[in-house]
Amino acid sequence: MEAPCQKIVWDVLPAIRAAIAVELVKCGVSQVEAARMLEIAPSAVSQYLSGKRGYRIEFENDVKQSIEQLARDLKEGKGINLVQRTCDICHQLREGEEYQCGSSTESRRCGT
């Protein structure tokens, strides 16, 4: 049995990081700089861009807009809490989805 939290760790979070990395590169940020901004290895960014990693989920509408805004904020050097913003996007995606972990109160506390 796969717990919803496993799905989040294995599919949702890598897909969010991949989408942010793609948006950063689209905005003219180098892969090395995107890795620094996301606090991940440059090889991870390369794998995200090539589709070898983090490719299992397609984002739409509000979630996609939130990812695009986060990438713009990172590029502009705004002082943001990357963990909290990533958790906010994850929660936004999980609203009404099968990715709920634990109680709704527990899942809303992610990253706080």
Tab-separated table of C-alpha atoms in Angstrom:
chain	number	residue	atom	x	y	z
A	1	MET	CA	0.000	0.000	0.000
A	2	GLU	CA	1.324	3.429	-0.916
A	3	ALA	CA	0.524	6.135	1.620
A	4	PRO	CA	-0.442	9.568	0.273
A	5	CYS	CA	2.651	11.054	1.933
A	6	GLN	CA	4.827	8.672	-0.096
A	7	LYS	CA	3.175	9.947	-3.270
A	8	ILE	CA	3.943	13.509	-2.228
A	9	VAL	CA	7.611	12.752	-1.552
A	10	TRP	CA	8.144	10.636	-4.658
A	11	ASP	CA	5.949	12.465	-7.189
A	12	VAL	CA	4.551	15.822	-6.090
A	13	LEU	CA	7.602	17.563	-4.601
A	14	PRO	CA	9.980	16.513	-7.405
A	15	ALA	CA	7.398	17.671	-9.961
A	16	ILE	CA	7.114	21.067	-8.245
A	17	ARG	CA	10.911	21.461	-8.119
A	18	ALA	CA	11.158	20.401	-11.761
A	19	ALA	CA	8.522	22.928	-12.834
A	20	ILE	CA	10.260	25.714	-10.896
A	21	ALA	CA	13.616	24.788	-12.471
A	22	VAL	CA	12.080	24.819	-15.956
A	23	GLU	CA	10.502	28.226	-15.327
A	24	LEU	CA	13.783	29.658	-14.029
A	25	VAL	CA	15.655	28.497	-17.124
A	26	LYS	CA	12.868	29.885	-19.357
A	27	CYS	CA	13.435	33.220	-17.585
A	28	GLY	CA	17.099	33.177	-18.577
A	29	VAL	CA	18.608	31.765	-15.380
A	30	SER	CA	21.482	29.318	-15.898
A	31	GLN	CA	21.154	25.754	-14.657
A	32	VAL	CA	23.881	26.343	-12.084
A	33	GLU	CA	22.169	29.477	-10.784
A	34	ALA	CA	18.775	27.696	-10.740
A	35	ALA	CA	20.357	24.934	-8.658
A	36	ARG	CA	21.731	27.510	-6.228
A	37	MET	CA	18.349	29.233	-5.933
A	38	LEU	CA	16.551	25.942	-5.329
A	39	GLU	CA	19.284	24.656	-3.019
A	40	ILE	CA	19.739	21.479	-5.070
A	41	ALA	CA	22.567	19.997	-7.121
A	42	PRO	CA	23.105	21.218	-10.692
A	43	SER	CA	22.754	17.592	-11.806
A	44	ALA	CA	19.214	17.564	-10.361
A	45	VAL	CA	18.315	20.629	-12.436
A	46	SER	CA	19.741	18.928	-15.526
A	47	GLN	CA	17.641	15.836	-14.830
A	48	TYR	CA	14.534	17.965	-14.263
A	49	LEU	CA	15.059	19.758	-17.569
A	50	SER	CA	15.652	16.533	-19.504
A	51	GLY	CA	12.559	14.870	-18.048
A	52	LYS	CA	14.527	12.139	-16.288
A	53	ARG	CA	13.277	13.313	-12.918
A	54	GLY	CA	10.141	15.048	-11.624
A	55	TYR	CA	8.055	14.517	-14.751
A	56	ARG	CA	5.048	12.598	-13.416
A	57	ILE	CA	2.625	15.480	-12.878
A	58	GLU	CA	1.384	18.175	-15.250
A	59	PHE	CA	0.335	21.369	-13.517
A	60	GLU	CA	-2.562	23.509	-14.645
A	61	ASN	CA	-4.242	26.827	-13.863
A	62	ASP	CA	-3.601	28.281	-10.412
A	63	VAL	CA	-0.839	25.840	-9.496
A	64	LYS	CA	1.046	26.615	-12.693
A	65	GLN	CA	0.644	30.349	-12.067
A	66	SER	CA	1.949	29.943	-8.510
A	67	ILE	CA	5.007	28.087	-9.816
A	68	GLU	CA	5.623	30.789	-12.427
A	69	GLN	CA	5.324	33.514	-9.771
A	70	LEU	CA	7.726	31.699	-7.467
A	71	ALA	CA	10.264	31.417	-10.295
A	72	ARG	CA	9.928	35.146	-11.031
A	73	ASP	CA	10.364	35.977	-7.333
A	74	LEU	CA	13.473	33.805	-7.145
A	75	LYS	CA	14.924	35.388	-10.282
A	76	GLU	CA	14.254	38.898	-8.942
A	77	GLY	CA	16.070	37.989	-5.727
A	78	LYS	CA	13.091	38.626	-3.489
A	79	GLY	CA	13.677	37.368	0.025
A	80	ILE	CA	11.303	34.440	0.081
A	81	ASN	CA	10.881	31.347	2.201
A	82	LEU	CA	11.396	28.678	-0.464
A	83	VAL	CA	10.249	25.828	1.774
A	84	GLN	CA	7.033	27.597	2.737
A	85	ARG	CA	6.261	28.642	-0.843
A	86	THR	CA	6.873	25.077	-2.057
A	87	CYS	CA	4.584	23.746	0.683
A	88	ASP	CA	1.948	26.306	-0.276
A	89	ILE	CA	2.072	25.106	-3.896
A	90	CYS	CA	1.896	21.479	-2.755
A	91	HIS	CA	-1.127	22.260	-0.593
A	92	GLN	CA	-2.750	24.167	-3.460
A	93	LEU	CA	-2.290	21.123	-5.691
A	94	ARG	CA	-3.574	18.715	-3.058
A	95	GLU	CA	-6.812	20.572	-2.360
A	96	GLY	CA	-9.511	18.112	-3.278
A	97	GLU	CA	-6.990	15.627	-4.649
A	98	GLU	CA	-5.873	12.165	-3.625
A	99	TYR	CA	-2.590	13.523	-2.258
A	100	GLN	CA	-3.960	14.392	1.193
A	101	CYS	CA	-1.750	13.119	3.988
A	102	GLY	CA	-3.109	12.746	7.486
A	103	SER	CA	-5.813	15.118	8.643
A	104	SER	CA	-6.502	18.364	6.824
A	105	THR	CA	-5.083	20.212	9.833
A	106	GLU	CA	-1.865	18.203	9.610
A	107	SER	CA	-1.463	18.735	5.864
A	108	ARG	CA	-2.009	22.494	6.208
A	109	ARG	CA	0.927	22.685	8.637
A	110	CYS	CA	3.420	21.413	6.053
A	111	GLY	CA	6.541	23.574	6.147
A	112	THR	CA	5.520	25.736	9.063
